[in-house]
Amino acid sequence: MYRMFQKLIDLVEECETIVNGYAPLGEIVNYLNSSHMVVALNEAYYTFTKDERQLLTIGNESISITDWINELKWAPSSVASLSELTMEELNWKRPVVLRDTNDKILGIVTAEKWISSMQQEYEKMATYFQTLSETINDAVTAVDKEGNVICWNNTSELTYKIKKEKIIGRKLKDHFHTEALVLHRILREGRPVRGAYHRPNDVNHVLINASPIIMNNQIEGGIAIERDITKIIRLNEELTSSLPVLVHQDHPYSSIVGNSKKIKEAIGMAQKVAHADIPVLLKGESGAGKEMLAQAIHYGGSKSTGPYVTVNCSVIPPALLEIELFGFQNDAFEEERQGKQIGKIEQAYNGTLFIEDIDKMTLPLQEKLLEYLVNHSFYRVGGTEEITTNTRIVASSSTLSLEDVVKEGDFNEKLYYHLSVITINIPPLRERTEDIIPLIRHYVSEFCSSYHKATPEIDSKVMKILVEYDWPGNVRELRNVVERFIILSDQSLITIDEIPENIIKVVEKKSMTLKETTQEMEARKIEVVEIENALRKTYGNKSAAANLLGISRGTLYNKIKEYGL
């Protein structure tokens, strides 16, 4: 605000003021000999510049200024304050008289200076906007109200492979289908778009933020910022298409190794619900085996002949996740490939959709998923056709206390109760240490077969370390460690040298802590016996017992209280 005020002040030219409009014309001429501009005040303000001095000398010097003004029909000047200087109704045919709130004349602003200033300001703002658009890493497009491109930054060139000289000043629709353009919709409707998935052509996938440019309640253009997510989409498609089958399809539950009570309970519950067409919620730490159990439910149940599809809520941007689940439909060109994208729910028709980390799903999307679970139908994003499918939902959460998330309002309560009718808890590996050795042997056999290697023996010290390790990454981490030493070892015996150093350090620290704790417990037992003996010898006299033990009476009292003697 200060900068604009200072800018306006710089435009003001000093002037002389004649209060009496009936002063002789010659007085104006004399003032102009030493001044650049003079203001005469009658019923209005009249300005005279030095360049107009010759015109004034033609008249009778003794004639009053008012008579001369009336005779020549000299146009008055507009009067404005600093804050009014930008008003459209000002008449710039004559210099504008600038005055303050007390009607004191501050000076004159000429049309020439005003136009020059506005031109400089326009160029500066255009430079700011251009620099800003090039500073942003996303594609920036700006159009006027006719859809002509007025800004196309370098990222736009890279994203769409269209050079600036080919598109600036031309219609955006010359390069893109009109109905595929969010900016065209904004020019029609005037509503902003935030974080929306958009596919402007058959190559690019973007997340778009777009806003109309509104002046005087009229749409003058629009600006769009697009983040290219084409690589993310393709990577997700590649990962989805190459997902490994972790279980034996004919005997899926045999692939889940474990004899512990907790894992047997999880497998038993999965077997019971596999043939019931209801949602299942799997809860367990990352790497505990939720994906494997989800596959076992699919291949061991009523949907085994249908497709098994998975989607991970924690790795897909929220704006894209809705498209991934429900698909995309642009009804304007239904027949074109870019007009339709089939979502995961449709892809898993008559099969199973495994939704990983469902607790990372946004609340609006949770609501839409709940509607599907209730009605078994949905609408693609942007579509009007109701789609009905018979897809089973198996969801997982690494958040074990999902009930607390519901209480905090971060997870849809109705969706939670709909999913949690059947909840299977998969225990972490540290709670089923009896399964570690069978799992190691299972993975050794698996990887020796995969890499065509002879099955090695495993040193007892290695087994001890692997059993004592807490496995924060659970079964997945154990599997990776076994694969690593099978690949790296060429010996018939797996020794401690093949075990990752970080695992050895963690186990050694754990053993040291356990040893210290054991020693502390033994020392406490000895001390208790000594205190009891001292009290017995002194017939309960605490002062005498303290002297016998060689400690103060206060210390003895504290130890008696601590040990509950």
Coordinates of C-alpha atoms in Angstrom, one line a residue:
M1 CA 0.0 0.0 0.0
Y2 CA 2.9 2.4 0.9
R3 CA 4.6 1.6 -2.4
M4 CA 1.4 2.5 -4.4
F5 CA 1.0 5.7 -2.4
Q6 CA 4.7 6.7 -3.0
K7 CA 4.2 5.9 -6.7
L8 CA 1.3 8.3 -7.0
I9 CA 3.2 11.0 -5.1
D10 CA 6.0 10.7 -7.7
L11 CA 3.6 11.6 -10.5
V12 CA 2.6 14.9 -8.9
E13 CA 3.9 18.1 -10.5
E14 CA 4.1 21.3 -8.5
C15 CA 2.0 24.3 -9.5
E16 CA 1.0 27.9 -8.6
T17 CA -2.6 28.5 -7.6
I18 CA -4.6 31.7 -8.3
V19 CA -7.5 31.8 -6.0
N20 CA -9.2 34.8 -7.6
G21 CA -10.6 33.7 -11.0
Y22 CA -11.2 37.4 -12.0
A23 CA -7.5 38.2 -12.0
P24 CA -6.1 39.5 -15.3
L25 CA -4.9 37.0 -17.9
G26 CA -1.5 38.6 -17.9
E27 CA -0.9 37.4 -14.3
I28 CA -1.2 33.8 -15.6
V29 CA 1.3 34.5 -18.3
N30 CA 3.8 36.0 -15.8
Y31 CA 3.4 32.9 -13.5
L32 CA 4.2 30.6 -16.4
N33 CA 7.5 32.4 -17.0
S34 CA 8.8 30.7 -13.9
S35 CA 6.4 27.8 -13.3
H36 CA 5.7 24.7 -15.3
M37 CA 1.9 24.8 -14.6
V38 CA -0.7 27.2 -13.0
V39 CA -4.1 26.5 -11.6
A40 CA -6.8 29.0 -11.7
L41 CA -9.8 28.7 -9.4
N42 CA -13.2 30.0 -10.3
E43 CA -16.2 27.8 -9.8
A44 CA -14.0 25.0 -11.0
Y45 CA -10.3 24.3 -11.4
Y46 CA -8.6 25.3 -14.7
T47 CA -5.0 24.4 -15.5
F48 CA -2.5 26.1 -17.8
T49 CA 0.8 24.6 -18.8
K50 CA 4.0 26.3 -19.9
D51 CA 3.5 24.8 -23.4
E52 CA 0.2 26.8 -23.6
R53 CA 1.7 30.1 -22.7
Q54 CA 1.9 31.3 -26.3
L55 CA -1.8 30.7 -26.7
L56 CA -2.5 32.9 -23.6
T57 CA -0.4 35.8 -25.0
I58 CA -2.7 36.1 -28.0
G59 CA -5.5 37.4 -25.8
N60 CA -5.9 40.8 -24.0
E61 CA -3.7 40.7 -20.9
S62 CA -6.1 42.8 -19.0
I63 CA -9.1 40.5 -19.6
S64 CA -10.1 38.5 -16.6
I65 CA -9.2 34.8 -16.5
T66 CA -12.9 33.9 -16.1
D67 CA -13.9 35.9 -19.3
W68 CA -11.1 34.4 -21.3
I69 CA -12.1 30.9 -20.1
N70 CA -15.7 31.5 -21.1
E71 CA -14.7 33.0 -24.4
L72 CA -12.5 30.1 -25.5
K73 CA -14.7 27.5 -23.7
W74 CA -11.6 26.3 -21.9
A75 CA -12.3 22.9 -20.3
P76 CA -12.0 22.5 -16.5
S77 CA -9.8 19.9 -14.9
S78 CA -11.0 17.0 -12.9
V79 CA -10.2 17.1 -9.1
A80 CA -9.3 14.0 -7.2
S81 CA -7.6 12.8 -4.0
L82 CA -4.8 10.2 -4.1
S83 CA -7.2 7.4 -3.4
E84 CA -9.5 8.6 -6.2
L85 CA -6.8 8.9 -8.9
T86 CA -7.5 5.5 -10.3
M87 CA -11.3 6.1 -10.8
E88 CA -12.5 5.4 -14.4
E89 CA -14.7 8.5 -14.5
L90 CA -11.9 11.0 -14.2
N91 CA -11.5 13.2 -17.3
W92 CA -7.9 13.1 -18.5
K93 CA -8.3 15.6 -21.4
R94 CA -6.9 18.2 -19.1
P95 CA -4.4 17.6 -16.3
V96 CA -6.0 16.3 -13.1
V97 CA -5.8 18.5 -10.0
L98 CA -4.8 16.6 -6.9
R99 CA -5.9 17.8 -3.5
D100 CA -5.8 16.5 0.1
T101 CA -8.7 15.9 2.5
N102 CA -8.5 19.6 3.6
D103 CA -8.9 20.7 0.0
K104 CA -5.3 21.9 -0.2
I105 CA -3.9 21.7 -3.7
L106 CA -1.1 19.1 -3.8
G107 CA -0.2 19.5 -7.5
I108 CA -1.1 18.3 -11.0
V109 CA -1.0 14.9 -12.7
T110 CA -0.9 14.9 -16.5
A111 CA -2.3 12.3 -18.8
E112 CA 1.1 11.7 -20.2
K113 CA 2.7 10.9 -16.9
W114 CA -0.3 8.8 -15.8
I115 CA -0.2 6.7 -19.0
S116 CA 3.6 6.3 -18.7
S117 CA 3.2 5.2 -15.1
M118 CA 0.5 2.7 -15.9
Q119 CA 2.6 1.3 -18.7
Q120 CA 5.6 0.8 -16.3
E121 CA 3.3 -0.7 -13.6
Y122 CA 1.8 -3.1 -16.2
E123 CA 5.3 -4.2 -17.4
K124 CA 6.4 -4.7 -13.8
M125 CA 3.4 -6.7 -12.9
A126 CA 3.7 -8.8 -16.1
T127 CA 7.3 -9.5 -15.2
Y128 CA 6.4 -10.5 -11.6
F129 CA 3.7 -12.9 -13.0
Q130 CA 6.0 -14.3 -15.6
T131 CA 8.8 -14.9 -13.0
L132 CA 6.3 -16.5 -10.6
S133 CA 4.9 -18.8 -13.3
E134 CA 8.4 -20.0 -14.2
T135 CA 9.4 -20.4 -10.5
I136 CA 6.5 -22.9 -10.0
N137 CA 7.5 -26.5 -10.8
D138 CA 4.1 -27.3 -12.2
A139 CA 2.6 -26.5 -15.5
V140 CA 1.0 -23.0 -15.5
T141 CA -1.6 -21.9 -18.1
A142 CA -3.5 -18.6 -18.3
V143 CA -6.1 -17.7 -20.8
D144 CA -8.2 -14.6 -21.5
K145 CA -12.0 -14.7 -21.6
E146 CA -12.0 -15.9 -25.3
G147 CA -9.7 -18.8 -24.4
N148 CA -6.6 -17.3 -25.9
V149 CA -3.4 -18.4 -24.2
I150 CA -1.5 -15.6 -22.5
C151 CA 0.8 -17.6 -20.3
W152 CA 2.5 -21.0 -20.9
N153 CA 5.5 -21.7 -18.7
N154 CA 8.5 -23.9 -19.4
T155 CA 7.0 -26.8 -17.4
S156 CA 3.9 -26.6 -19.6
E157 CA 6.2 -27.0 -22.6
L158 CA 7.9 -30.1 -21.1
T159 CA 4.6 -31.6 -19.9
Y160 CA 2.6 -31.2 -23.2
K161 CA 5.5 -31.0 -25.7
I162 CA 4.1 -27.7 -27.1
K163 CA 6.5 -24.7 -27.5
K164 CA 5.4 -21.3 -26.3
E165 CA 5.6 -19.8 -29.8
K166 CA 3.1 -22.4 -31.0
I167 CA 0.4 -21.7 -28.4
I168 CA 0.8 -18.1 -26.9
G169 CA -1.9 -15.9 -28.4
R170 CA -3.8 -18.8 -29.9
K171 CA -6.9 -20.7 -28.7
L172 CA -6.3 -23.4 -26.2
K173 CA -8.8 -25.6 -28.0
D174 CA -6.5 -25.7 -31.0
H175 CA -4.3 -28.1 -29.1
F176 CA -6.8 -29.9 -26.8
H177 CA -10.4 -31.1 -27.1
T178 CA -12.6 -28.3 -25.9
E179 CA -14.6 -30.6 -23.5
A180 CA -11.3 -31.9 -22.0
L181 CA -10.3 -28.5 -20.8
V182 CA -11.0 -27.4 -17.2
L183 CA -10.2 -23.8 -18.1
H184 CA -13.0 -23.7 -20.7
R185 CA -15.4 -24.9 -18.0
I186 CA -14.2 -22.3 -15.6
L187 CA -14.7 -19.6 -18.3
R188 CA -18.3 -20.8 -18.6
E189 CA -19.2 -21.4 -14.9
G190 CA -16.7 -19.2 -12.9
R191 CA -16.2 -21.9 -10.3
P192 CA -12.7 -22.7 -9.0
V193 CA -11.3 -26.3 -9.0
R194 CA -9.0 -27.7 -6.3
G195 CA -6.9 -30.8 -6.4
A196 CA -9.0 -32.5 -9.1
Y197 CA -7.8 -35.4 -11.3
H198 CA -7.8 -34.3 -14.9
R199 CA -6.9 -36.0 -18.2
P200 CA -6.5 -33.3 -20.9
N201 CA -5.4 -35.7 -23.6
D202 CA -4.8 -39.4 -24.1
V203 CA -1.2 -39.2 -22.8
N204 CA -1.2 -37.0 -19.7
H205 CA -2.6 -37.4 -16.2
V206 CA -2.6 -34.3 -14.0
L207 CA -3.8 -32.9 -10.7
I208 CA -5.2 -29.5 -11.3
N209 CA -5.9 -26.3 -9.4
A210 CA -7.7 -23.7 -11.5
S211 CA -9.4 -20.3 -10.8
P212 CA -11.4 -17.8 -12.8
I213 CA -10.0 -14.2 -13.1
I214 CA -12.9 -12.0 -12.1
M215 CA -13.0 -8.2 -12.5
N216 CA -16.2 -6.1 -11.7
N217 CA -18.2 -9.3 -11.4
Q218 CA -17.2 -10.4 -14.9
I219 CA -15.0 -13.4 -15.9
E220 CA -12.0 -12.0 -17.7
G221 CA -10.0 -15.3 -17.9
G222 CA -8.6 -18.2 -16.0
I223 CA -5.4 -19.7 -14.6
A224 CA -4.6 -23.4 -14.1
I225 CA -1.7 -25.0 -12.3
E226 CA -1.3 -28.7 -13.3
R227 CA 0.9 -31.3 -11.6
D228 CA 1.9 -34.0 -14.0
I229 CA 1.2 -37.4 -12.3
T230 CA 1.5 -39.5 -15.5
K231 CA 4.6 -41.3 -14.2
I232 CA 2.9 -42.1 -10.9
I233 CA -0.1 -43.5 -12.8
R234 CA 2.1 -45.7 -15.0
L235 CA 4.2 -46.8 -12.1
N236 CA 1.1 -47.7 -10.1
E237 CA -0.3 -49.6 -13.1
E238 CA 3.0 -51.5 -13.5
L239 CA 3.1 -52.4 -9.8
T240 CA -0.5 -53.5 -9.8
S241 CA 0.0 -55.6 -12.9
S242 CA 3.2 -57.2 -11.5
L243 CA 2.0 -58.0 -8.0
P244 CA 3.3 -61.3 -6.9
V245 CA 1.0 -64.1 -5.7
L246 CA 2.3 -64.8 -2.3
V247 CA 0.3 -68.0 -1.6
H248 CA -0.3 -71.3 -3.3
Q249 CA -3.5 -70.8 -5.2
D250 CA -4.7 -74.4 -4.8
H251 CA -3.7 -74.6 -1.1
P252 CA -3.5 -70.9 0.0
Y253 CA -3.5 -71.4 3.7
S254 CA -0.5 -73.9 3.6
S255 CA 1.6 -70.9 2.5
I256 CA 1.1 -69.2 5.8
V257 CA 3.8 -70.8 8.1
G258 CA 3.2 -70.8 11.8
N259 CA 2.3 -73.0 14.7
S260 CA 1.7 -70.4 17.4
K261 CA -1.8 -70.1 18.9
K262 CA -2.3 -66.5 17.6
I263 CA -1.5 -67.2 14.0
K264 CA -3.6 -70.3 14.0
E265 CA -6.5 -68.3 15.3
A266 CA -6.1 -65.8 12.5
I267 CA -5.9 -68.5 9.8
G268 CA -8.9 -70.3 11.3
M269 CA -11.0 -67.2 11.2
A270 CA -10.0 -66.4 7.6
Q271 CA -11.0 -69.9 6.5
K272 CA -14.4 -69.5 8.1
V273 CA -15.2 -66.2 6.4
A274 CA -13.6 -66.9 3.0
H275 CA -16.8 -68.3 1.6
A276 CA -19.0 -65.5 3.1
D277 CA -19.5 -62.6 0.8
I278 CA -18.9 -59.9 3.4
P279 CA -16.1 -57.4 4.0
V280 CA -13.2 -58.3 6.2
L281 CA -10.9 -56.0 8.1
L282 CA -7.3 -57.2 8.7
K283 CA -5.3 -55.5 11.4
G284 CA -1.6 -55.9 12.1
E285 CA 1.7 -54.1 12.0
S286 CA 3.5 -53.4 8.7
G287 CA 5.0 -56.5 7.3
A288 CA 3.0 -58.9 9.5
G289 CA 1.4 -60.7 6.6
K290 CA -1.9 -58.9 5.9
E291 CA -1.4 -59.1 2.1
M292 CA -0.7 -62.8 2.3
L293 CA -3.8 -63.5 4.4
A294 CA -5.9 -61.3 2.0
Q295 CA -4.7 -63.5 -0.9
A296 CA -5.5 -66.6 1.1
I297 CA -9.0 -65.4 1.7
H298 CA -9.5 -64.7 -2.0
Y299 CA -8.0 -67.9 -3.4
G300 CA -9.4 -70.0 -0.6
G301 CA -13.0 -68.7 -0.9
S302 CA -16.0 -68.2 -3.1
K303 CA -14.3 -65.5 -5.2
S304 CA -11.2 -67.6 -6.2
T305 CA -12.1 -67.7 -9.9
G306 CA -12.5 -63.9 -10.1
P307 CA -9.7 -61.3 -10.2
Y308 CA -7.6 -60.3 -7.2
V309 CA -6.9 -56.5 -7.3
T310 CA -5.2 -54.3 -4.7
V311 CA -4.9 -50.6 -4.0
N312 CA -2.7 -48.9 -1.4
C313 CA -4.2 -45.8 0.2
S314 CA -0.9 -44.6 1.7
V315 CA 1.0 -44.3 -1.6
I316 CA -1.6 -42.8 -4.0
P317 CA -2.4 -39.1 -3.7
P318 CA -5.9 -38.5 -2.2
A319 CA -7.2 -36.7 -5.4
L320 CA -6.1 -39.7 -7.5
L321 CA -7.3 -42.4 -5.1
E322 CA -11.0 -41.8 -5.9
I323 CA -10.2 -42.3 -9.6
E324 CA -8.2 -45.4 -8.8
L325 CA -11.1 -46.9 -6.8
F326 CA -14.2 -45.8 -8.8
G327 CA -12.8 -44.9 -12.2
F328 CA -13.3 -41.9 -14.4
Q329 CA -16.0 -41.1 -17.0
N330 CA -16.2 -38.0 -19.2
D331 CA -19.7 -38.4 -20.7
A332 CA -18.9 -35.8 -23.4
F333 CA -16.9 -38.3 -25.3
E334 CA -17.8 -41.7 -24.1
E335 CA -16.4 -43.5 -27.1
E336 CA -12.9 -42.1 -26.7
R337 CA -10.2 -43.9 -24.8
Q338 CA -9.3 -40.7 -22.8
G339 CA -13.0 -40.4 -21.8
K340 CA -13.2 -43.4 -19.6
Q341 CA -11.0 -45.2 -17.0
I342 CA -12.1 -48.3 -15.2
G343 CA -11.5 -48.2 -11.4
K344 CA -10.3 -51.0 -9.2
I345 CA -13.8 -51.9 -7.9
E346 CA -14.9 -52.7 -11.5
Q347 CA -11.6 -54.4 -12.3
A348 CA -12.2 -56.8 -9.3
Y349 CA -15.8 -57.6 -10.5
N350 CA -16.8 -61.1 -9.1
G351 CA -13.4 -61.1 -7.3
T352 CA -11.7 -59.4 -4.4
L353 CA -10.4 -55.9 -3.9
F354 CA -7.8 -55.6 -1.2
I355 CA -7.6 -52.0 0.1
E356 CA -4.3 -51.5 2.0
D357 CA -4.0 -48.9 4.8
I358 CA -7.7 -47.9 4.6
D359 CA -7.1 -45.6 7.6
K360 CA -5.1 -43.3 5.3
M361 CA -8.2 -42.8 3.1
T362 CA -9.8 -39.3 3.2
L363 CA -13.2 -38.9 5.0
P364 CA -15.1 -37.9 1.8
L365 CA -13.8 -41.0 0.0
Q366 CA -14.6 -43.2 3.0
E367 CA -18.2 -42.0 2.7
K368 CA -18.3 -43.0 -1.0
L369 CA -16.9 -46.4 -0.2
L370 CA -19.5 -46.9 2.5
E371 CA -22.3 -46.1 0.0
Y372 CA -20.8 -48.8 -2.3
L373 CA -20.7 -51.4 0.5
V374 CA -24.3 -50.6 1.4
N375 CA -25.8 -50.4 -2.2
H376 CA -23.2 -52.4 -4.2
S377 CA -23.3 -49.6 -6.8
F378 CA -21.4 -46.4 -7.5
Y379 CA -20.8 -43.6 -10.1
R380 CA -17.5 -43.1 -11.8
V381 CA -15.9 -39.7 -11.2
G382 CA -17.5 -37.3 -13.6
G383 CA -20.0 -39.9 -14.8
T384 CA -23.8 -40.2 -14.5
E385 CA -24.2 -43.9 -15.2
E386 CA -24.8 -46.0 -12.1
I387 CA -22.4 -49.0 -12.0
T388 CA -23.3 -52.2 -10.1
T389 CA -20.6 -54.8 -9.3
N390 CA -20.3 -57.8 -7.0
T391 CA -16.8 -57.1 -5.6
R392 CA -15.7 -58.4 -2.2
I393 CA -13.8 -55.8 -0.1
V394 CA -10.9 -56.9 2.2
A395 CA -9.3 -53.9 3.9
S396 CA -6.3 -53.6 6.1
S397 CA -5.0 -51.2 8.7
S398 CA -1.6 -50.8 10.3
T399 CA -3.2 -48.7 12.9
L400 CA -4.1 -51.2 15.6
S401 CA -6.2 -48.8 17.6
L402 CA -8.6 -47.9 14.7
E403 CA -11.3 -47.4 17.3
D404 CA -9.4 -44.4 18.7
V405 CA -9.1 -43.0 15.2
V406 CA -12.9 -43.3 14.9
K407 CA -13.4 -41.5 18.3
E408 CA -11.1 -38.7 17.2
G409 CA -13.3 -38.2 14.1
D410 CA -10.6 -39.2 11.6
F411 CA -12.4 -42.3 10.4
N412 CA -16.0 -42.8 9.4
E413 CA -17.8 -44.5 12.2
K414 CA -20.4 -46.2 10.0
L415 CA -17.7 -47.5 7.6
Y416 CA -15.7 -48.8 10.6
Y417 CA -18.6 -50.8 12.0
H418 CA -19.5 -52.0 8.5
L419 CA -15.9 -53.3 8.0
S420 CA -15.2 -54.6 11.5
V421 CA -18.0 -57.2 11.6
I422 CA -15.2 -59.6 10.7
T423 CA -11.9 -58.4 12.1
I424 CA -8.8 -60.5 12.0
N425 CA -5.8 -59.5 14.1
I426 CA -2.4 -60.7 12.7
P427 CA 0.2 -60.9 15.5
P428 CA 3.6 -59.3 15.1
L429 CA 6.5 -61.8 14.8
R430 CA 8.0 -60.8 18.2
E431 CA 4.8 -62.2 19.8
R432 CA 5.2 -65.6 18.1
T433 CA 8.9 -66.4 18.3
E434 CA 8.1 -70.1 18.1
D435 CA 7.3 -69.5 14.4
I436 CA 10.7 -67.9 13.6
I437 CA 12.6 -71.1 13.0
P438 CA 9.9 -72.7 10.8
L439 CA 9.7 -69.5 8.8
I440 CA 13.5 -69.4 8.3
R441 CA 13.5 -73.0 7.0
H442 CA 10.5 -72.2 4.8
Y443 CA 12.2 -69.2 3.2
V444 CA 15.6 -71.0 2.9
S445 CA 13.8 -73.7 0.9
E446 CA 11.9 -71.1 -1.2
F447 CA 15.0 -69.1 -2.2
C448 CA 17.3 -72.0 -2.7
S449 CA 14.7 -73.3 -5.2
S450 CA 14.3 -69.8 -6.9
Y451 CA 18.1 -69.2 -7.2
H452 CA 19.0 -72.9 -7.9
K453 CA 21.3 -73.3 -4.9
A454 CA 22.0 -76.2 -2.6
T455 CA 20.3 -75.9 0.8
P456 CA 22.9 -74.7 3.4
E457 CA 23.1 -75.4 7.1
I458 CA 22.6 -72.5 9.5
D459 CA 25.0 -72.0 12.4
S460 CA 23.3 -72.3 15.8
K461 CA 24.7 -68.8 16.7
V462 CA 22.9 -67.4 13.7
M463 CA 19.6 -69.1 14.7
K464 CA 20.0 -67.8 18.2
I465 CA 20.4 -64.2 17.0
L466 CA 17.5 -64.5 14.5
V467 CA 15.2 -65.8 17.3
E468 CA 16.3 -63.1 19.8
Y469 CA 15.8 -60.3 17.3
D470 CA 12.5 -58.4 17.7
W471 CA 11.8 -58.1 13.9
P472 CA 10.2 -54.6 13.8
G473 CA 9.5 -55.3 10.1
N474 CA 7.9 -58.6 11.0
V475 CA 7.6 -61.5 8.5
R476 CA 8.6 -59.3 5.5
E477 CA 11.9 -58.3 7.2
L478 CA 12.7 -61.9 8.1
R479 CA 12.0 -63.0 4.5
N480 CA 14.3 -60.3 3.1
V481 CA 17.1 -61.2 5.5
V482 CA 16.9 -64.9 4.5
E483 CA 16.9 -64.0 0.8
R484 CA 19.9 -61.8 1.4
F485 CA 22.1 -64.5 2.9
I486 CA 21.0 -67.1 0.4
I487 CA 22.0 -64.8 -2.5
L488 CA 25.3 -63.7 -0.9
S489 CA 26.6 -67.0 0.6
D490 CA 28.4 -69.6 -1.5
Q491 CA 29.2 -71.7 1.5
S492 CA 27.4 -74.8 2.8
L493 CA 27.1 -73.1 6.2
I494 CA 25.4 -69.8 7.0
T495 CA 27.6 -68.0 9.6
I496 CA 27.2 -64.8 11.5
D497 CA 29.1 -63.0 8.8
E498 CA 26.0 -63.2 6.5
I499 CA 23.7 -61.5 9.1
P500 CA 23.2 -57.7 8.7
E501 CA 25.4 -55.8 11.3
N502 CA 22.4 -53.8 12.6
I503 CA 20.6 -57.0 13.7
I504 CA 23.7 -58.2 15.5
K505 CA 24.1 -54.9 17.3
V506 CA 20.4 -54.8 18.4
V507 CA 20.6 -58.4 19.8
E508 CA 23.9 -57.7 21.6
K509 CA 22.4 -54.6 23.2
K510 CA 19.3 -56.5 24.2
S511 CA 21.4 -59.3 25.7
M512 CA 23.5 -56.7 27.6
T513 CA 20.4 -55.0 29.0
L514 CA 18.9 -58.4 30.0
K515 CA 22.2 -59.4 31.7
E516 CA 22.3 -56.1 33.6
T517 CA 18.7 -56.6 34.7
T518 CA 19.5 -60.1 35.9
Q519 CA 22.5 -58.9 37.8
E520 CA 20.5 -56.2 39.4
M521 CA 17.8 -58.7 40.5
E522 CA 20.5 -61.0 42.0
A523 CA 22.0 -58.0 43.9
R524 CA 18.6 -57.0 45.3
K525 CA 18.0 -60.6 46.5
I526 CA 21.4 -60.6 48.3
E527 CA 20.7 -57.3 49.9
V528 CA 17.2 -58.3 51.1
V529 CA 18.7 -61.4 52.8
E530 CA 21.4 -59.3 54.5
I531 CA 18.9 -56.8 55.9
E532 CA 16.6 -59.6 57.1
N533 CA 19.6 -61.2 58.9
A534 CA 20.7 -58.0 60.5
L535 CA 17.2 -57.2 61.8
R536 CA 16.9 -60.7 63.2
K537 CA 20.3 -60.5 65.0
T538 CA 19.4 -57.2 66.5
Y539 CA 15.8 -58.3 67.4
G540 CA 14.3 -55.7 65.1
N541 CA 16.3 -52.7 66.4
K542 CA 16.7 -50.7 63.2
S543 CA 19.5 -48.4 64.6
A544 CA 21.6 -51.4 65.6
A545 CA 20.8 -53.2 62.3
A546 CA 22.0 -50.1 60.4
N547 CA 25.3 -50.0 62.3
L548 CA 25.7 -53.8 61.7
L549 CA 25.2 -53.2 57.9
G550 CA 27.4 -50.1 57.8
I551 CA 24.7 -47.8 56.5
S552 CA 22.7 -44.9 57.9
R553 CA 19.4 -45.4 59.7
G554 CA 17.7 -43.3 57.0
T555 CA 19.1 -45.5 54.2
L556 CA 17.9 -48.6 56.1
Y557 CA 14.4 -47.2 56.5
N558 CA 14.3 -46.4 52.7
K559 CA 15.4 -50.0 51.8
I560 CA 12.9 -51.6 54.2
K561 CA 10.1 -49.5 52.5
E562 CA 11.4 -50.3 48.9
Y563 CA 11.6 -54.0 49.5
G564 CA 8.4 -54.2 51.5
L565 CA 10.1 -55.8 54.6

